[in-house]
C-alpha atoms as a printed R data frame, in Angstrom:
    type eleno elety resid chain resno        x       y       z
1   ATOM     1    CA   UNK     A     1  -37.523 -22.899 -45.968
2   ATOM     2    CA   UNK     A     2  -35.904 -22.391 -42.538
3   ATOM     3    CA   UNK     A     3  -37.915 -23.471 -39.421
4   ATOM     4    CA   UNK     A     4  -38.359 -21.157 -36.516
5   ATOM     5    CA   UNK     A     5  -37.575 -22.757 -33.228
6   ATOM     6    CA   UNK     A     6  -40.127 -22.588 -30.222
7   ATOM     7    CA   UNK     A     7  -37.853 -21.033 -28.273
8   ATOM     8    CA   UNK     A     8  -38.353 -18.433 -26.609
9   ATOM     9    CA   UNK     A     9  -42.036 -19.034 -27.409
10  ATOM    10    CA   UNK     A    10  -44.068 -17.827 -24.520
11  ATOM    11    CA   UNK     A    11  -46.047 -20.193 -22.954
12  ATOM    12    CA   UNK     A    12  -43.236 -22.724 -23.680
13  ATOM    13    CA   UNK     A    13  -40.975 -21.441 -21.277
14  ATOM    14    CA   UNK     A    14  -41.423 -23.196 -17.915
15  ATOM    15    CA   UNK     A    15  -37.704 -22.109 -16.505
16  ATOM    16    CA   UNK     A    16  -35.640 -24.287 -14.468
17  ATOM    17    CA   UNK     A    17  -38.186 -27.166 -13.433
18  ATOM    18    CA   UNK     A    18  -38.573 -27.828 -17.228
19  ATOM    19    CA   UNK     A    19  -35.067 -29.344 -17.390
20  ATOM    20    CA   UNK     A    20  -35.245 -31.141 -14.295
21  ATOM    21    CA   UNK     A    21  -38.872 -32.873 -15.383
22  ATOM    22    CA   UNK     A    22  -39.806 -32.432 -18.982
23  ATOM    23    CA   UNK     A    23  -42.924 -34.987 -18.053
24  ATOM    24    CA   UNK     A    24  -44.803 -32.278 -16.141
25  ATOM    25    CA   UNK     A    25  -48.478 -31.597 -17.502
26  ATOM    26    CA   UNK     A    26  -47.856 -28.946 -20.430
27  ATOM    27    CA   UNK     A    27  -49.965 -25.726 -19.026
28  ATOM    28    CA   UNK     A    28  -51.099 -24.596 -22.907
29  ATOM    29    CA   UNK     A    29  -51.400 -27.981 -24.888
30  ATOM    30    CA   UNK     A    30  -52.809 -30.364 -22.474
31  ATOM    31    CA   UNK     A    31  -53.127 -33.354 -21.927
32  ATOM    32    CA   UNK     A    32  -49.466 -33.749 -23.302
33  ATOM    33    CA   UNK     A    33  -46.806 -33.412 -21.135
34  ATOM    34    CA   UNK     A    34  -44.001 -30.697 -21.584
35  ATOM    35    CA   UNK     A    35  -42.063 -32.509 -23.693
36  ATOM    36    CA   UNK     A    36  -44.452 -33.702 -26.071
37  ATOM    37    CA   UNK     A    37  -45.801 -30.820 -26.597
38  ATOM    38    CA   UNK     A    38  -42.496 -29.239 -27.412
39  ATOM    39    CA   UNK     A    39  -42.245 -32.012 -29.705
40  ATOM    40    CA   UNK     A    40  -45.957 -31.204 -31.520
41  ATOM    41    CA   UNK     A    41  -44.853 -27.621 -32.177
42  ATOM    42    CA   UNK     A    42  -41.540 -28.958 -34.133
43  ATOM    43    CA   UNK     A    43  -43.955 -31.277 -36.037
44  ATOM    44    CA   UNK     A    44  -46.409 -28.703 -37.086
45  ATOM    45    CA   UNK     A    45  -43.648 -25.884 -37.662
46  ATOM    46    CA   UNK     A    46  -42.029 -28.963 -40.155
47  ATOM    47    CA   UNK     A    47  -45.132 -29.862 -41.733
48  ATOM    48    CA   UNK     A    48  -46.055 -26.270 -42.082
49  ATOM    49    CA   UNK     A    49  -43.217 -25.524 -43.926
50  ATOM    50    CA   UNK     A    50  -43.551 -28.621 -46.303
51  ATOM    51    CA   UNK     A    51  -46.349 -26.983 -47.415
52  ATOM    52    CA   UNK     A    52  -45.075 -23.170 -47.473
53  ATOM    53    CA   UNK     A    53  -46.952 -21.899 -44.920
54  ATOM    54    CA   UNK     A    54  -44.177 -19.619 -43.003
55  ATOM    55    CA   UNK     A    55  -45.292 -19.463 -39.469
56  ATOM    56    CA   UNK     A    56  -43.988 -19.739 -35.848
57  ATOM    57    CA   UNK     A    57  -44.887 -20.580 -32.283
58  ATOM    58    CA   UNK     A    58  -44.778 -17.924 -29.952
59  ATOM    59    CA   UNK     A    59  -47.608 -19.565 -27.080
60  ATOM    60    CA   UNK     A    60  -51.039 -19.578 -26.962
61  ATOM    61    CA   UNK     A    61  -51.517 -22.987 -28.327
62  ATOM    62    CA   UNK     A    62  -51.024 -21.628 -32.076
63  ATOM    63    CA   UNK     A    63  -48.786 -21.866 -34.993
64  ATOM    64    CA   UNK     A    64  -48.899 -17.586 -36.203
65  ATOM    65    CA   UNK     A    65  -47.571 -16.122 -39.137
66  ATOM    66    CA   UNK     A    66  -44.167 -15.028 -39.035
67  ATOM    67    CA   UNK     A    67  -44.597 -11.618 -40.601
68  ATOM    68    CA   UNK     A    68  -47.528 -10.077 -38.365
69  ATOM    69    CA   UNK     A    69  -48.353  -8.027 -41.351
70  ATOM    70    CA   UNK     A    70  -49.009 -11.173 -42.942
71  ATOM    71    CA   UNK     A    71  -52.302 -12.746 -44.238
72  ATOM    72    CA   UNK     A    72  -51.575 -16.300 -43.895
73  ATOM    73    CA   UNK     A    73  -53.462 -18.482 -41.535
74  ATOM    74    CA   UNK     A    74  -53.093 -19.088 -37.963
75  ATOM    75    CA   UNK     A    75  -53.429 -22.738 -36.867
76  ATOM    76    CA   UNK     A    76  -54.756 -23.622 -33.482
77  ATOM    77    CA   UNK     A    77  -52.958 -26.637 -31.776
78  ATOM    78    CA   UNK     A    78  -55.334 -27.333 -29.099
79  ATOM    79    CA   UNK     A    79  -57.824 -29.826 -31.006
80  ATOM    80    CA   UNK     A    80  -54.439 -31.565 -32.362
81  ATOM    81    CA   UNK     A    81  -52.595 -31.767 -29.333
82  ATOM    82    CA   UNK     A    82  -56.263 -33.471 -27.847
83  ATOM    83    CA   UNK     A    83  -56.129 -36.086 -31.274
84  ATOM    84    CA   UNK     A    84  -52.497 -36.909 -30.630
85  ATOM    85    CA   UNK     A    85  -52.508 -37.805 -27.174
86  ATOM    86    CA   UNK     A    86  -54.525 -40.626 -28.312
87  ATOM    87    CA   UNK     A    87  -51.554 -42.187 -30.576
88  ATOM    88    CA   UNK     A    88  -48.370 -43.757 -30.535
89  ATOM    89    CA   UNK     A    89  -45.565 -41.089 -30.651
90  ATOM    90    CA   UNK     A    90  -44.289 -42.925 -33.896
91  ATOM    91    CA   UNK     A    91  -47.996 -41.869 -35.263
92  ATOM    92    CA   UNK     A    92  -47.434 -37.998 -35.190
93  ATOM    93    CA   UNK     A    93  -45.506 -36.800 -38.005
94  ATOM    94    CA   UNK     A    94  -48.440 -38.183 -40.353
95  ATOM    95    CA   UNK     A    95  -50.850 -37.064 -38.236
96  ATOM    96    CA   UNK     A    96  -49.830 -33.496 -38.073
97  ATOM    97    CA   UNK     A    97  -49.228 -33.545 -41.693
98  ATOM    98    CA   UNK     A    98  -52.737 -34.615 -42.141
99  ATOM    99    CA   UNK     A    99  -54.355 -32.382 -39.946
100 ATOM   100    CA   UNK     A   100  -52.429 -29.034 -41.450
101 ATOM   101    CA   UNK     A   101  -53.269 -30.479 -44.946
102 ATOM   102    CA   UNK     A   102  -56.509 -30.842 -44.494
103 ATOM   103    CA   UNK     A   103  -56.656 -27.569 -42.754
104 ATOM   104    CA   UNK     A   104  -54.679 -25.736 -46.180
105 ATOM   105    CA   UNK     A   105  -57.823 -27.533 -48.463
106 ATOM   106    CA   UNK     A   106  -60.105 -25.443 -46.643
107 ATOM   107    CA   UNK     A   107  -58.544 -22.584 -47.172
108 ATOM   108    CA   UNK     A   108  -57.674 -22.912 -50.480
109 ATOM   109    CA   UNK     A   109  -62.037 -23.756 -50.688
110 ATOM   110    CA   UNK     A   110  -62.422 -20.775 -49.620
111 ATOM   111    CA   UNK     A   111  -65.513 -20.212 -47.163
112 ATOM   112    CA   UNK     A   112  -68.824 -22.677 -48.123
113 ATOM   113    CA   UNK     A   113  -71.701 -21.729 -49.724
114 ATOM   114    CA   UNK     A   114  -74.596 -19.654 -47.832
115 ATOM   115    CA   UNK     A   115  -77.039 -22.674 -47.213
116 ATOM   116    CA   UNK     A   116  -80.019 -22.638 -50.480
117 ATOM   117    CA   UNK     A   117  -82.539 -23.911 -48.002
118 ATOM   118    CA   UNK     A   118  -81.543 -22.055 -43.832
119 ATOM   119    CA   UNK     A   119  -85.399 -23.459 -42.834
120 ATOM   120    CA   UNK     A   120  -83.845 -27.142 -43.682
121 ATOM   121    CA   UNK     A   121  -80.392 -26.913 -43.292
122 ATOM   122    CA   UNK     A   122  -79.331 -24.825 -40.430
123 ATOM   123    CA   UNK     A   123  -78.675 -26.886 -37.387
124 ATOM   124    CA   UNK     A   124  -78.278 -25.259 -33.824
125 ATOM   125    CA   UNK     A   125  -74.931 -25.557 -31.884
126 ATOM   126    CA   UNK     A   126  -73.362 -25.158 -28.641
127 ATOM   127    CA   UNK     A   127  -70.127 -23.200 -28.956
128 ATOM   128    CA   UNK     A   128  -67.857 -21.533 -25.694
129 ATOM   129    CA   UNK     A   129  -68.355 -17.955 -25.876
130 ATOM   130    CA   UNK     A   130  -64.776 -17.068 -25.674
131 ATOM   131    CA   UNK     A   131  -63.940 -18.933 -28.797
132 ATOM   132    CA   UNK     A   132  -65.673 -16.365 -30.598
133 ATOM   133    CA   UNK     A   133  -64.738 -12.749 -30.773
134 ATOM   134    CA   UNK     A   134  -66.539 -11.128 -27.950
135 ATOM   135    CA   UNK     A   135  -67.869  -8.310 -30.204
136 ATOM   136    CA   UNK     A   136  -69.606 -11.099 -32.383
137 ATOM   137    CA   UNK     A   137  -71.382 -12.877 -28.795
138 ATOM   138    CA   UNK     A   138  -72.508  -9.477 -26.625
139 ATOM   139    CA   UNK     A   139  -75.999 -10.317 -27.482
140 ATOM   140    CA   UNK     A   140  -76.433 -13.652 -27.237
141 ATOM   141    CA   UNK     A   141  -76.974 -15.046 -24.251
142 ATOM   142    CA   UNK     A   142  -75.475 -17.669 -22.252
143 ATOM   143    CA   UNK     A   143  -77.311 -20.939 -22.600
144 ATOM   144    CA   UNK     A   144  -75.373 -22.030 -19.559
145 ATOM   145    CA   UNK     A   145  -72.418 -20.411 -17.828
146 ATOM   146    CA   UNK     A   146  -69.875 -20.009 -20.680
147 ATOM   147    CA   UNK     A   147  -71.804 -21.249 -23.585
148 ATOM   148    CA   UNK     A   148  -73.766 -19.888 -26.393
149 ATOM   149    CA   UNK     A   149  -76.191 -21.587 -28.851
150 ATOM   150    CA   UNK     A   150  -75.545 -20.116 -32.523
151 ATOM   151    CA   UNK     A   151  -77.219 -21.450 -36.094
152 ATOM   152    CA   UNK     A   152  -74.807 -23.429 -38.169
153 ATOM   153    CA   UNK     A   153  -74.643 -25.919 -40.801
154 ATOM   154    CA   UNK     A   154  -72.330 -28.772 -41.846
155 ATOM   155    CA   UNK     A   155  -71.251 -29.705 -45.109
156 ATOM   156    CA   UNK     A   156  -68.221 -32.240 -46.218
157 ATOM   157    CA   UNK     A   157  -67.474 -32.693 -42.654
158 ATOM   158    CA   UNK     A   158  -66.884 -28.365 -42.471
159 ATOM   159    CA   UNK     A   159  -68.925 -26.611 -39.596
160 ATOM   160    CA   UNK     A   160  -69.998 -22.991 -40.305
161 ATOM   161    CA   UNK     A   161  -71.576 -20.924 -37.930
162 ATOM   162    CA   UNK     A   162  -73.835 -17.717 -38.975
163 ATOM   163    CA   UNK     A   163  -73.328 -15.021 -36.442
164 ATOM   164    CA   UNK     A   164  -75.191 -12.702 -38.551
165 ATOM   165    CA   UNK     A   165  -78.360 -14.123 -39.261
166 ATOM   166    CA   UNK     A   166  -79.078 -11.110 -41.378
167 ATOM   167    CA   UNK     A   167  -76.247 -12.677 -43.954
168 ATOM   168    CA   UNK     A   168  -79.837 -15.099 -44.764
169 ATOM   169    CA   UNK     A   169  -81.852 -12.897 -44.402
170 ATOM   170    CA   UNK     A   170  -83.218 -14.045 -41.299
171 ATOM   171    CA   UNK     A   171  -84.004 -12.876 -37.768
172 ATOM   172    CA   UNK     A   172  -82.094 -14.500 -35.431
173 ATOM   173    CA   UNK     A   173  -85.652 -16.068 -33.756
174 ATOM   174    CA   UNK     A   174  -86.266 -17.381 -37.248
175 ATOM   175    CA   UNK     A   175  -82.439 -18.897 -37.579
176 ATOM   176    CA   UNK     A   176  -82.698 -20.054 -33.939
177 ATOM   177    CA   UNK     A   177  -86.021 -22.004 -35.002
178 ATOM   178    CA   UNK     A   178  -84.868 -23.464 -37.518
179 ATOM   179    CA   UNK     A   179  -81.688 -24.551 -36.403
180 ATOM   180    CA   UNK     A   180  -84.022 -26.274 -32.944
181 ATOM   181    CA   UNK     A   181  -86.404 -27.776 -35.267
182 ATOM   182    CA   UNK     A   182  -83.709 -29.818 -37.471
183 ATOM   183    CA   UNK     A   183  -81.559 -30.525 -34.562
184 ATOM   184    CA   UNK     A   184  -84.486 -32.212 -33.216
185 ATOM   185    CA   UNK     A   185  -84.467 -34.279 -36.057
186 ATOM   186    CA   UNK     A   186  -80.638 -35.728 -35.555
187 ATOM   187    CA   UNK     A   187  -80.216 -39.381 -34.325
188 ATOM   188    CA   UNK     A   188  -78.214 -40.006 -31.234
189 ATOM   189    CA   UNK     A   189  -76.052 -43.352 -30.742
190 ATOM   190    CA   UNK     A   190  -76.806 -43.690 -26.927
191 ATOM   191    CA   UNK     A   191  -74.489 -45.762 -24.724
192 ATOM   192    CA   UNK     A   192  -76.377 -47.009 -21.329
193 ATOM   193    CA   UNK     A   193  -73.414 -47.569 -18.164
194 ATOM   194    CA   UNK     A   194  -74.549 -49.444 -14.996
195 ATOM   195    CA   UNK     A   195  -72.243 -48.514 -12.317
196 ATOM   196    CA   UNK     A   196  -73.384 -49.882  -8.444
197 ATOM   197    CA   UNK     A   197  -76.704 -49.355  -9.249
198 ATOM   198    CA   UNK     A   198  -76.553 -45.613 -10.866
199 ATOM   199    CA   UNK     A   199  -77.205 -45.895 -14.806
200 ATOM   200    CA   UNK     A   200  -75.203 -43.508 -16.932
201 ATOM   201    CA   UNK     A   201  -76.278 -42.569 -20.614
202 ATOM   202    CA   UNK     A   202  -73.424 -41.670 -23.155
203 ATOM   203    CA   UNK     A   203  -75.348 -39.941 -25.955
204 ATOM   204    CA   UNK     A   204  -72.673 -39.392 -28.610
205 ATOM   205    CA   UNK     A   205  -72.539 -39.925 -32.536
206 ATOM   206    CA   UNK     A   206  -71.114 -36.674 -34.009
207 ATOM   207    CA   UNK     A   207  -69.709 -33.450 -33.689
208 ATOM   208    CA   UNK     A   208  -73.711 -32.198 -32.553
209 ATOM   209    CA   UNK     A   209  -74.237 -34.629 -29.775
210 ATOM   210    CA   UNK     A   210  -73.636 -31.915 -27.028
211 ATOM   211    CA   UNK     A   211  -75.651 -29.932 -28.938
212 ATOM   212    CA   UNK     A   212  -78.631 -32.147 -28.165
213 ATOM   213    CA   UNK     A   213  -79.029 -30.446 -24.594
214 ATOM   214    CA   UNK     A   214  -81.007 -27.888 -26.769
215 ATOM   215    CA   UNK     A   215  -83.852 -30.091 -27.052
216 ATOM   216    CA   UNK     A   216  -82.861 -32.397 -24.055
217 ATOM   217    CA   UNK     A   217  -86.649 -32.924 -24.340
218 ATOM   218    CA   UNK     A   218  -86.532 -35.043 -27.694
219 ATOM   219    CA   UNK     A   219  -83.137 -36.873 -25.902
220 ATOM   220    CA   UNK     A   220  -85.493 -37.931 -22.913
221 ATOM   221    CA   UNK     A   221  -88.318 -39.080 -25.198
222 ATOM   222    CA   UNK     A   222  -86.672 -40.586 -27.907
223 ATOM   223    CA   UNK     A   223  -83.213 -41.575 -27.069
224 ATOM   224    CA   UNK     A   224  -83.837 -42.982 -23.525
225 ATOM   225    CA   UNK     A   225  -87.053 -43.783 -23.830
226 ATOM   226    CA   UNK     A   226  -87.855 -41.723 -20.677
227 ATOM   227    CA   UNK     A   227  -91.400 -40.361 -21.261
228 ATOM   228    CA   UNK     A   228  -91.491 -38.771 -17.813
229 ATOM   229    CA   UNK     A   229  -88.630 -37.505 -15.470
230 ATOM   230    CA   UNK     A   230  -90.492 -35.804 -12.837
231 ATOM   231    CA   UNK     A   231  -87.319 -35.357 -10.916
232 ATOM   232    CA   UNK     A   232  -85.219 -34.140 -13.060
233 ATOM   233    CA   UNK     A   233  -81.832 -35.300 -14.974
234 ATOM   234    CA   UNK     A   234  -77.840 -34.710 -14.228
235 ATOM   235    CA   UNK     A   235  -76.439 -33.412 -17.587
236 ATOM   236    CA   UNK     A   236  -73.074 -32.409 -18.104
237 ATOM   237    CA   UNK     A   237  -71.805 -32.016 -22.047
238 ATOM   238    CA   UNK     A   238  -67.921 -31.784 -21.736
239 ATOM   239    CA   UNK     A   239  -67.109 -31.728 -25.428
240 ATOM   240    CA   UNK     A   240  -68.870 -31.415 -27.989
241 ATOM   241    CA   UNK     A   241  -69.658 -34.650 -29.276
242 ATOM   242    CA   UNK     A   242  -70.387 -35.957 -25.865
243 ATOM   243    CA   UNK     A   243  -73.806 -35.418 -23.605
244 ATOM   244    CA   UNK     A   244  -73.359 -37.000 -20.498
245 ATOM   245    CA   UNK     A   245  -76.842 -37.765 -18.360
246 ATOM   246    CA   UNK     A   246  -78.582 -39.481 -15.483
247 ATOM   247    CA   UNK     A   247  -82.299 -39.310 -14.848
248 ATOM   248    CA   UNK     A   248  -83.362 -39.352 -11.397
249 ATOM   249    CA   UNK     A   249  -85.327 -41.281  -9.073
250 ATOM   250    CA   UNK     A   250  -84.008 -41.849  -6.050
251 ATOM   251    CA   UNK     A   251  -80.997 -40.918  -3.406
252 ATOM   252    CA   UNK     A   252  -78.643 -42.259  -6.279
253 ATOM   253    CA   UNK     A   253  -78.434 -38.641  -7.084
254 ATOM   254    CA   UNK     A   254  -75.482 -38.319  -5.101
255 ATOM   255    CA   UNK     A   255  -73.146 -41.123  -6.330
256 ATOM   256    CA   UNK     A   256  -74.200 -40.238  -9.655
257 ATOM   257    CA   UNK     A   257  -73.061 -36.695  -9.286
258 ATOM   258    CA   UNK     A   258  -69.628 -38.148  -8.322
259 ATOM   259    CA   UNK     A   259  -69.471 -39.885 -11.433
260 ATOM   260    CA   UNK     A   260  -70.793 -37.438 -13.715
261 ATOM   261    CA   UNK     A   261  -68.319 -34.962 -12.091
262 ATOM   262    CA   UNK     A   262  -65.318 -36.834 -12.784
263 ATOM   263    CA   UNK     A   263  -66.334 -38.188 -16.370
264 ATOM   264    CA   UNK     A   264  -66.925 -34.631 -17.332
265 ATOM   265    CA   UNK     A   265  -63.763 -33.505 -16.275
266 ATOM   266    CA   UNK     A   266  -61.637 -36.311 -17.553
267 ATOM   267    CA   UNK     A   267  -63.428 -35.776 -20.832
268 ATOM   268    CA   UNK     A   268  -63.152 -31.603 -21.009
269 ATOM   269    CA   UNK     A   269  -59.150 -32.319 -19.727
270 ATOM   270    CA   UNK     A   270  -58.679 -34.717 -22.637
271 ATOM   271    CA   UNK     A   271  -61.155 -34.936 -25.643
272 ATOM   272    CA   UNK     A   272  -61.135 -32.712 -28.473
273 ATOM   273    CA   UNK     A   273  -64.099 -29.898 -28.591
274 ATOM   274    CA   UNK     A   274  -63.608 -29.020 -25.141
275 ATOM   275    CA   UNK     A   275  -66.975 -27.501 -24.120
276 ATOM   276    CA   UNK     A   276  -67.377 -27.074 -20.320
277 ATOM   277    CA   UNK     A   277  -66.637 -29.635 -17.379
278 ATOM   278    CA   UNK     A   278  -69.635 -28.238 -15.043
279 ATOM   279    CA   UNK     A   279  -72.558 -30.868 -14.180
280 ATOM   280    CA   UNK     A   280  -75.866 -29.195 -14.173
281 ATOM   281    CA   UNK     A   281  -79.563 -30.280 -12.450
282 ATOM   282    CA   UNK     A   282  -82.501 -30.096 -15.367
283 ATOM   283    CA   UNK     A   283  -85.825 -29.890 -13.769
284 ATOM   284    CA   UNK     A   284  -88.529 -31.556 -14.799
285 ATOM   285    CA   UNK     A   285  -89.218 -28.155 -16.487
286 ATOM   286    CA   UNK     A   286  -86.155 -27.898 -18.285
287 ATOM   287    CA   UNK     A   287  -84.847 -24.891 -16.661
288 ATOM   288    CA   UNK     A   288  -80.856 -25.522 -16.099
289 ATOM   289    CA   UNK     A   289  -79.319 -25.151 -12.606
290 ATOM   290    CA   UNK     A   290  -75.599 -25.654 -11.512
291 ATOM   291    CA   UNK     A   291  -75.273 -29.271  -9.666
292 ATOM   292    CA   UNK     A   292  -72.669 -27.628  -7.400
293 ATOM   293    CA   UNK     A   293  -70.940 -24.738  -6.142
294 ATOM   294    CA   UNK     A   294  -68.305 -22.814  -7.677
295 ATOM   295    CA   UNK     A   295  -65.188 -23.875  -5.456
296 ATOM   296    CA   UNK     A   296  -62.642 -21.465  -3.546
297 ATOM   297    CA   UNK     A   297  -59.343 -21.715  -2.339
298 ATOM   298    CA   UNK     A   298  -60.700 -22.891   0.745
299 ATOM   299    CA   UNK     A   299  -64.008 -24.015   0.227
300 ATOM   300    CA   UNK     A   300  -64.944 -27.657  -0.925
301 ATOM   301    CA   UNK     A   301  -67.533 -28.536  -3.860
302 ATOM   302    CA   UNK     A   302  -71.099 -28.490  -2.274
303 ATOM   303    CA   UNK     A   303  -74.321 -29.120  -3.599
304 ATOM   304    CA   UNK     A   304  -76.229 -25.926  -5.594
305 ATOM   305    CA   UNK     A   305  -78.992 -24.955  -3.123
306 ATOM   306    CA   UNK     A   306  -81.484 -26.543  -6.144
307 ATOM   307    CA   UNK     A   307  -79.948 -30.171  -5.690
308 ATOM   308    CA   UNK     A   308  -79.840 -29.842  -2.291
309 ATOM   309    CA   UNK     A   309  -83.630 -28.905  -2.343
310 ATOM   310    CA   UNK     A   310  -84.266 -32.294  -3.981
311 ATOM   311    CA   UNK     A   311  -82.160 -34.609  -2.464
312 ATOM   312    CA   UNK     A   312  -83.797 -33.637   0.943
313 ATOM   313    CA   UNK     A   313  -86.968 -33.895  -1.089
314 ATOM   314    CA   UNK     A   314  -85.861 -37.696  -2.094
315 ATOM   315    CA   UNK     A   315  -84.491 -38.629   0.985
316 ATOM   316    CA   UNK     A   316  -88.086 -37.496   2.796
317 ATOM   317    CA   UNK     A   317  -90.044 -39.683   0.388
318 ATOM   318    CA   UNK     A   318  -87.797 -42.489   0.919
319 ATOM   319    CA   UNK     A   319  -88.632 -42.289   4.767
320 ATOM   320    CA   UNK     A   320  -92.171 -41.868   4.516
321 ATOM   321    CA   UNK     A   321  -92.721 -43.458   1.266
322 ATOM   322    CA   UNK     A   322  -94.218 -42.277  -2.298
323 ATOM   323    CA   UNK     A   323  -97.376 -40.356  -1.989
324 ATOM   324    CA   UNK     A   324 -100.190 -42.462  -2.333
């Protein structure tokens, strides 16, 4: 079966500085550089072929059918390119295979089963908005900027997400409750980072551990141990098997910021499940805030005016003391 080249494949065509430094940062598949990525396309376009899927690259991250008429799959490279970084080069070629494979047995599945039981099998989940047709999100809202909680449930290691509540026969307050109640009921594997004094939790596990910030409540209680945060937390969930958080108590606030800022984005930049690489204040309420401003052109990152509120709140108590 012939193999269609990536070239010209738009968003693979960097012009002249390509040549000159094929190591830049690739702009569509990071965190590969230029070249690998180039080479990640060949490998899927080979392996897709091996298994008679007839499909090209023209940009945009995914392999597309050749014929645009055509009913066969599209396969997204993003993930991959994300899995693959992680590897040897020599590791690839089985790597793609596997991952197109395994993509081909789903297909061939066909879609899973509705779930028997929604009230104990859905489980909620934080997806990005624009991954989703935007016809399918206009009336859910954002749980933070750019994100969307929708009912799902996993089976064999397969994700699927019910837009259409109604497809169960279910309200979506009645999907949404469910899906809350048995999320509650996950474990987390919690990681605990000391770094000059600030503590850092790494609540991770599976593909649901960013999803936790749903019921950061239960996280608190039962995963830290932290019965009582009267201050508030730092949360930032990057990807989505990674819930990043610092409770507060003191002026540490800041540094801890810092470091939340730059785990989140190395994370979002690198890890598969990309979710968002924004930290955000909790308050003791759980009502979410931004940690910082949105930056400009020619404005630096500043505090929100919520953490600003606090940390002049912190820094007054640590003058004058706690309240007795």
């Amino acid at each position: 079966m012939p193999i269609d080249t990536t070239e010209p494949a738009y968003g693979n065509d960097y012009s002249n500085d390509y040549c000159s430094n094929p190591n830049l940062p690739d702009p569509v598949l990071p965190p590969l550089s230029r070249r690998q990525a180039d080479r990640l396309v060949c490998l899927a376009l080979h392996a897709a072929a091996d298994l008679d899927l007839t499909l090209t690259y023209r940009g945009g991250a995914a392999l597309v059918p050749t014929d645009p008429a055509s009913d066969k799959p599209m396969v997204g490279l993003s993930n991959l390119a994300r899995v693959v970084a992680r590897y040897e080069e020599d590791n690839w070629p089985d790597l793609v295979e596997e991952h197109l494979r395994h993509i081909l047995e789903q297909l061939r599945d066909g879609s899973p089963p509705l779930p028997a039981d929604p009230e104990g099998e859905l489980i909620q989940r934080i997806v990005p908005r624009d991954a989703l047709p935007p016809d399918w999100t206009t009336d859910r809202p954002d749980f933070v900027p750019g994100l969307i909680s929708v009912p799902s449930m996993e089976a064999d290691g397969i994700v699927t997400m019910f837009l259409e509540p109604s497809d169960l026969d279910l309200s979506w307050s009645d999907a949404e409750r469910f899906g809350l109640a048995n999320l509650r009921r996950l474990q987390d594997g919690v990681e605990f980072i000391d770094h000059e004094d600030v503590q850092i939790a790494f609540v991770s596990g599976d593909g649901y551990a960013a999803s936790r910030a749903l019921v950061l409540d239960t996280v608190l209680r039962e995963t830290l141990q932290v019965q009582d945060a009267p201050y508030g937390v730092l949360a930032t969930l990057p990807t989505r098997d990674t819930l990043i958080l610092h409770v507060i108590e003191d002026l540490g606030v800041i540094p801890a910021l810092g470091l939340l800022l730059n785990l989140a984005a190395r994370c979002y930049s690198r890890d598969p499940g990309p979710l968002s690489p924004d930290v955000f204040l909790v308050t003791s309420d759980f009502t979410w805030h931004p940690a910082t401003t949105a930056p400009t052109d020619h404005a630096p990152l500043r505090l929100s005016s919520e953490l600003e509120s606090l940390v002049e709140q912190l820094a007054t108590r640590e003058i004058t003391g706690p309240p007795r």
